């Protein structure tokens, strides 16, 4: 594979997995298969059984959730290849961009499949190309490492088993809460004082509903955190450090 840094024009490519026609970065000749789909006017890609969870049609969601290996944000029936220092991101059926994996700059991704609410502080790669969701990311041997799910500016998350992460057993979707100025956080709520927080907790009823009804909560801001909330009671609380939480799902 011969790599060059260039702006490469591809004006008549039907199977591009980028939105820009002029390819940027280190472009190499490499054949990576992918299928291009469109749902609600938005394009996304899949490779074999691998596709982003948030792109999965509702009628397939429950079926896929039963059989998938659990990578945050990604449905797959096969184990993905391990993450290396370099990766190749598909541009079209004949070319790919060579990128470097950055394990220091991490993006938090979350996903819900009706069974598990997952989260992962994922490594990233930087690219000026505008990839669509589901774009395959492979190693130099062509093994699929992951697919594009989310980004922050030019930094794309690479979902794998690497990085801090976990899951809650929950049928509910993630609830994203914008941080309130000051106060004390509890679940999805913010209280003006510790006394008000204690009064709230003391007033919660003793019995709890079904565990599967617990709501996973992501709180953003300068001190991001995760919580699991059931009937107003915070069952779990997890602080996050050195990770970007304000991301765009593609």
Coordinates of C-alpha atoms in Angstrom, one line a residue:
X1 CA 0.0 0.0 0.0
X2 CA 1.4 3.4 -1.0
X3 CA 0.3 6.3 1.1
X4 CA 0.2 9.9 0.2
X5 CA -1.1 13.0 1.9
X6 CA -3.6 14.5 -0.5
X7 CA -6.9 16.0 -1.4
X8 CA -8.3 13.3 -3.7
X9 CA -11.4 14.1 -5.8
X10 CA -14.0 11.3 -6.1
X11 CA -17.1 12.9 -7.7
X12 CA -18.9 9.8 -9.1
X13 CA -18.5 7.3 -6.3
X14 CA -21.7 5.5 -5.4
X15 CA -20.3 3.6 -2.4
X16 CA -18.4 6.3 -0.6
X17 CA -18.6 6.3 3.2
X18 CA -17.6 9.9 3.5
X19 CA -19.8 13.0 2.8
X20 CA -16.9 15.1 1.3
X21 CA -15.9 14.4 -2.3
X22 CA -12.3 15.5 -1.8
X23 CA -10.5 12.9 0.3
X24 CA -8.1 14.3 3.0
X25 CA -5.3 12.8 5.0
X26 CA -3.1 9.8 4.1
X27 CA -5.0 8.0 1.4
X28 CA -4.1 4.4 0.5
X29 CA -5.3 1.8 -2.0
X30 CA -7.3 -0.7 0.0
X31 CA -10.4 -2.7 -0.6
X32 CA -12.8 -2.7 2.4
X33 CA -16.3 -4.0 1.9
X34 CA -19.4 -2.1 3.1
X35 CA -23.1 -1.8 2.3
X36 CA -24.6 1.7 2.2
X37 CA -28.1 2.2 3.6
X38 CA -30.5 5.1 4.1
X39 CA -33.0 5.6 6.9
X40 CA -35.0 8.7 7.6
X41 CA -33.0 10.6 5.0
X42 CA -29.7 9.8 6.6
X43 CA -27.0 7.5 5.1
X44 CA -25.2 4.8 7.2
X45 CA -23.0 1.8 6.4
X46 CA -22.7 -1.8 7.6
X47 CA -20.1 -4.4 7.0
X48 CA -21.4 -8.0 7.4
X49 CA -23.4 -8.1 10.6
X50 CA -21.6 -5.0 12.0
X51 CA -23.5 -1.7 12.3
X52 CA -24.1 1.1 14.9
X53 CA -26.8 0.3 17.3
X54 CA -28.4 3.7 16.9
X55 CA -28.8 3.0 13.1
X56 CA -30.5 -0.3 13.6
X57 CA -34.2 -0.4 12.4
X58 CA -36.6 -0.8 15.4
X59 CA -37.9 -4.1 14.1
X60 CA -34.4 -5.6 14.2
X61 CA -33.3 -4.1 17.5
X62 CA -34.7 -6.8 19.9
X63 CA -33.5 -9.7 17.6
X64 CA -29.9 -8.2 17.4
X65 CA -29.7 -7.5 21.1
X66 CA -30.1 -11.2 21.9
X67 CA -27.2 -12.4 19.8
X68 CA -24.6 -9.6 19.6
X69 CA -21.2 -9.4 21.3
X70 CA -21.5 -6.4 23.5
X71 CA -19.4 -3.6 22.1
X72 CA -20.8 -0.2 23.2
X73 CA -22.7 1.4 20.3
X74 CA -22.1 -1.5 17.9
X75 CA -24.0 -4.6 16.9
X76 CA -21.9 -7.5 15.7
X77 CA -22.2 -11.3 15.5
X78 CA -18.5 -11.7 15.3
X79 CA -15.7 -10.7 17.7
X80 CA -13.9 -7.6 16.4
X81 CA -10.1 -7.5 15.8
X82 CA -8.0 -6.0 18.6
X83 CA -7.0 -2.3 18.5
X84 CA -3.5 -1.5 17.2
X85 CA -1.5 1.7 16.8
X86 CA -2.6 2.3 13.2
X87 CA -5.9 1.8 11.5
X88 CA -7.5 2.2 8.1
X89 CA -10.9 3.9 7.7
X90 CA -12.9 3.2 4.5
X91 CA -13.4 6.0 2.1
X92 CA -14.8 4.0 -0.8
X93 CA -14.5 0.4 -2.2
X94 CA -10.9 1.1 -3.4
X95 CA -9.4 3.5 -0.9
X96 CA -9.0 4.1 2.8
X97 CA -7.5 6.7 5.1
X98 CA -4.6 5.7 7.3
X99 CA -5.0 7.0 10.8
X100 CA -3.3 6.8 14.2
X101 CA -5.2 5.6 17.3
X102 CA -5.0 8.1 20.2
X103 CA -5.6 6.4 23.5
X104 CA -5.1 9.7 25.5
X105 CA -7.9 11.6 23.8
X106 CA -11.1 9.7 24.7
X107 CA -14.7 10.2 23.8
X108 CA -17.5 8.8 26.0
X109 CA -20.1 6.9 23.9
X110 CA -23.3 5.4 25.3
X111 CA -25.8 3.0 23.7
X112 CA -29.1 1.3 24.6
X113 CA -30.4 -1.9 22.9
X114 CA -33.5 -2.6 25.1
X115 CA -31.5 -5.0 27.2
X116 CA -28.3 -3.2 28.2
X117 CA -27.4 0.4 28.6
X118 CA -23.7 0.5 27.8
X119 CA -20.9 3.1 28.1
X120 CA -17.3 3.3 27.0
X121 CA -14.5 5.8 27.2
X122 CA -13.3 5.1 23.7
X123 CA -10.0 5.9 22.0
X124 CA -10.1 8.1 19.0
X125 CA -8.6 8.9 15.6
X126 CA -8.4 12.4 14.0
X127 CA -9.6 13.0 10.5
X128 CA -10.7 15.9 8.4
X129 CA -12.9 13.6 6.4
X130 CA -16.7 13.5 7.2
X131 CA -17.4 9.9 7.7
X132 CA -21.0 8.5 7.9
X133 CA -22.1 6.2 10.7
X134 CA -21.1 2.6 10.3
X135 CA -17.9 3.3 8.2
X136 CA -15.6 0.3 8.7
X137 CA -12.3 0.8 10.6
X138 CA -9.8 -2.1 9.9
X139 CA -6.3 -3.2 10.8
X140 CA -3.6 -3.6 8.2
X141 CA -4.7 -7.1 7.5
X142 CA -8.3 -6.0 6.8
X143 CA -9.7 -7.3 10.1
X144 CA -12.6 -5.1 11.3
X145 CA -11.6 -3.2 14.5
X146 CA -14.9 -1.2 14.8
X147 CA -17.2 1.1 12.8
X148 CA -17.7 4.8 13.1
X149 CA -20.3 5.7 15.7
X150 CA -19.7 9.2 17.0
X151 CA -17.3 12.1 17.0
X152 CA -16.3 15.4 18.5
X153 CA -15.2 17.9 15.9
X154 CA -12.5 16.0 13.9
X155 CA -12.0 13.3 16.5
X156 CA -13.9 10.0 16.0
X157 CA -14.5 7.4 18.7
X158 CA -13.3 3.8 18.1
X159 CA -15.5 1.5 20.1
X160 CA -13.8 -1.7 21.2
X161 CA -13.2 -3.6 24.5
X162 CA -10.4 -1.1 25.3
X163 CA -11.0 1.8 27.6
X164 CA -13.0 2.3 30.8
X165 CA -16.6 1.1 30.3
X166 CA -19.4 -1.0 31.6
X167 CA -23.2 -1.5 31.4
X168 CA -26.4 -1.4 33.3
X169 CA -29.1 -4.0 32.8
X170 CA -31.9 -1.7 31.7
X171 CA -34.7 -1.6 29.1
X172 CA -34.6 2.3 29.2
X173 CA -32.7 4.6 26.9
X174 CA -30.0 6.9 28.2
X175 CA -31.2 10.3 29.6
X176 CA -28.7 13.1 29.0
X177 CA -28.9 15.9 31.5
X178 CA -27.3 19.3 31.0
X179 CA -25.5 20.4 34.1
X180 CA -27.0 23.0 36.3
X181 CA -24.8 25.8 37.8
X182 CA -23.7 24.8 41.3
X183 CA -25.9 22.7 43.6
X184 CA -25.7 19.0 44.4
X185 CA -26.3 16.4 41.8
X186 CA -28.4 13.3 42.5
X187 CA -29.6 11.1 39.6
X188 CA -31.0 13.5 37.0
X189 CA -31.8 16.2 39.6
X190 CA -29.8 19.1 41.0
X191 CA -30.5 20.4 44.5
X192 CA -29.6 23.9 45.8
X193 CA -28.3 22.6 49.1
X194 CA -27.2 19.4 50.8
X195 CA -30.2 19.8 53.2
X196 CA -32.6 19.8 50.2
X197 CA -30.8 16.7 48.8
X198 CA -31.1 14.8 52.1
X199 CA -34.8 15.7 52.4
X200 CA -35.4 14.3 48.9
X201 CA -33.6 11.0 49.7
X202 CA -35.4 10.7 53.0
X203 CA -38.8 11.1 51.3
X204 CA -38.2 8.3 48.7
X205 CA -40.4 5.3 49.2
X206 CA -38.7 2.1 50.5
X207 CA -39.9 -0.3 47.8
X208 CA -38.3 -0.2 44.4
X209 CA -39.8 -1.0 41.0
X210 CA -38.5 -3.6 38.5
X211 CA -34.7 -3.2 38.0
X212 CA -35.2 -3.3 34.2
X213 CA -37.1 0.0 34.5
X214 CA -34.1 1.9 36.0
X215 CA -33.1 4.8 33.9
X216 CA -29.4 5.3 32.9
X217 CA -28.4 9.0 33.2
X218 CA -25.4 10.9 31.7
X219 CA -24.7 14.2 33.3
X220 CA -22.4 16.5 31.3
X221 CA -20.4 19.5 32.2
X222 CA -16.9 19.9 33.7
X223 CA -17.5 17.1 36.2
X224 CA -19.3 14.5 34.0
X225 CA -20.8 11.4 35.7
X226 CA -23.1 8.5 35.1
X227 CA -26.0 7.4 37.3
X228 CA -28.7 4.7 37.4
X229 CA -32.0 6.0 38.8
X230 CA -35.1 4.0 39.8
X231 CA -38.2 5.6 41.2
X232 CA -36.2 8.7 42.0
X233 CA -33.5 6.8 43.9
X234 CA -29.9 6.8 42.7
X235 CA -28.8 3.2 42.6
X236 CA -25.4 3.8 41.1
X237 CA -23.1 6.8 40.6
X238 CA -19.9 7.0 38.6
X239 CA -17.5 9.9 38.1
X240 CA -15.7 10.3 34.8
X241 CA -12.3 11.9 34.3
X242 CA -10.4 13.1 31.2
X243 CA -13.1 12.2 28.7
X244 CA -15.2 14.2 26.2
X245 CA -18.9 13.7 26.8
X246 CA -20.4 16.3 24.5
X247 CA -20.4 14.3 21.3
X248 CA -22.3 14.0 18.0
X249 CA -23.8 10.6 17.0
X250 CA -23.6 10.2 13.3

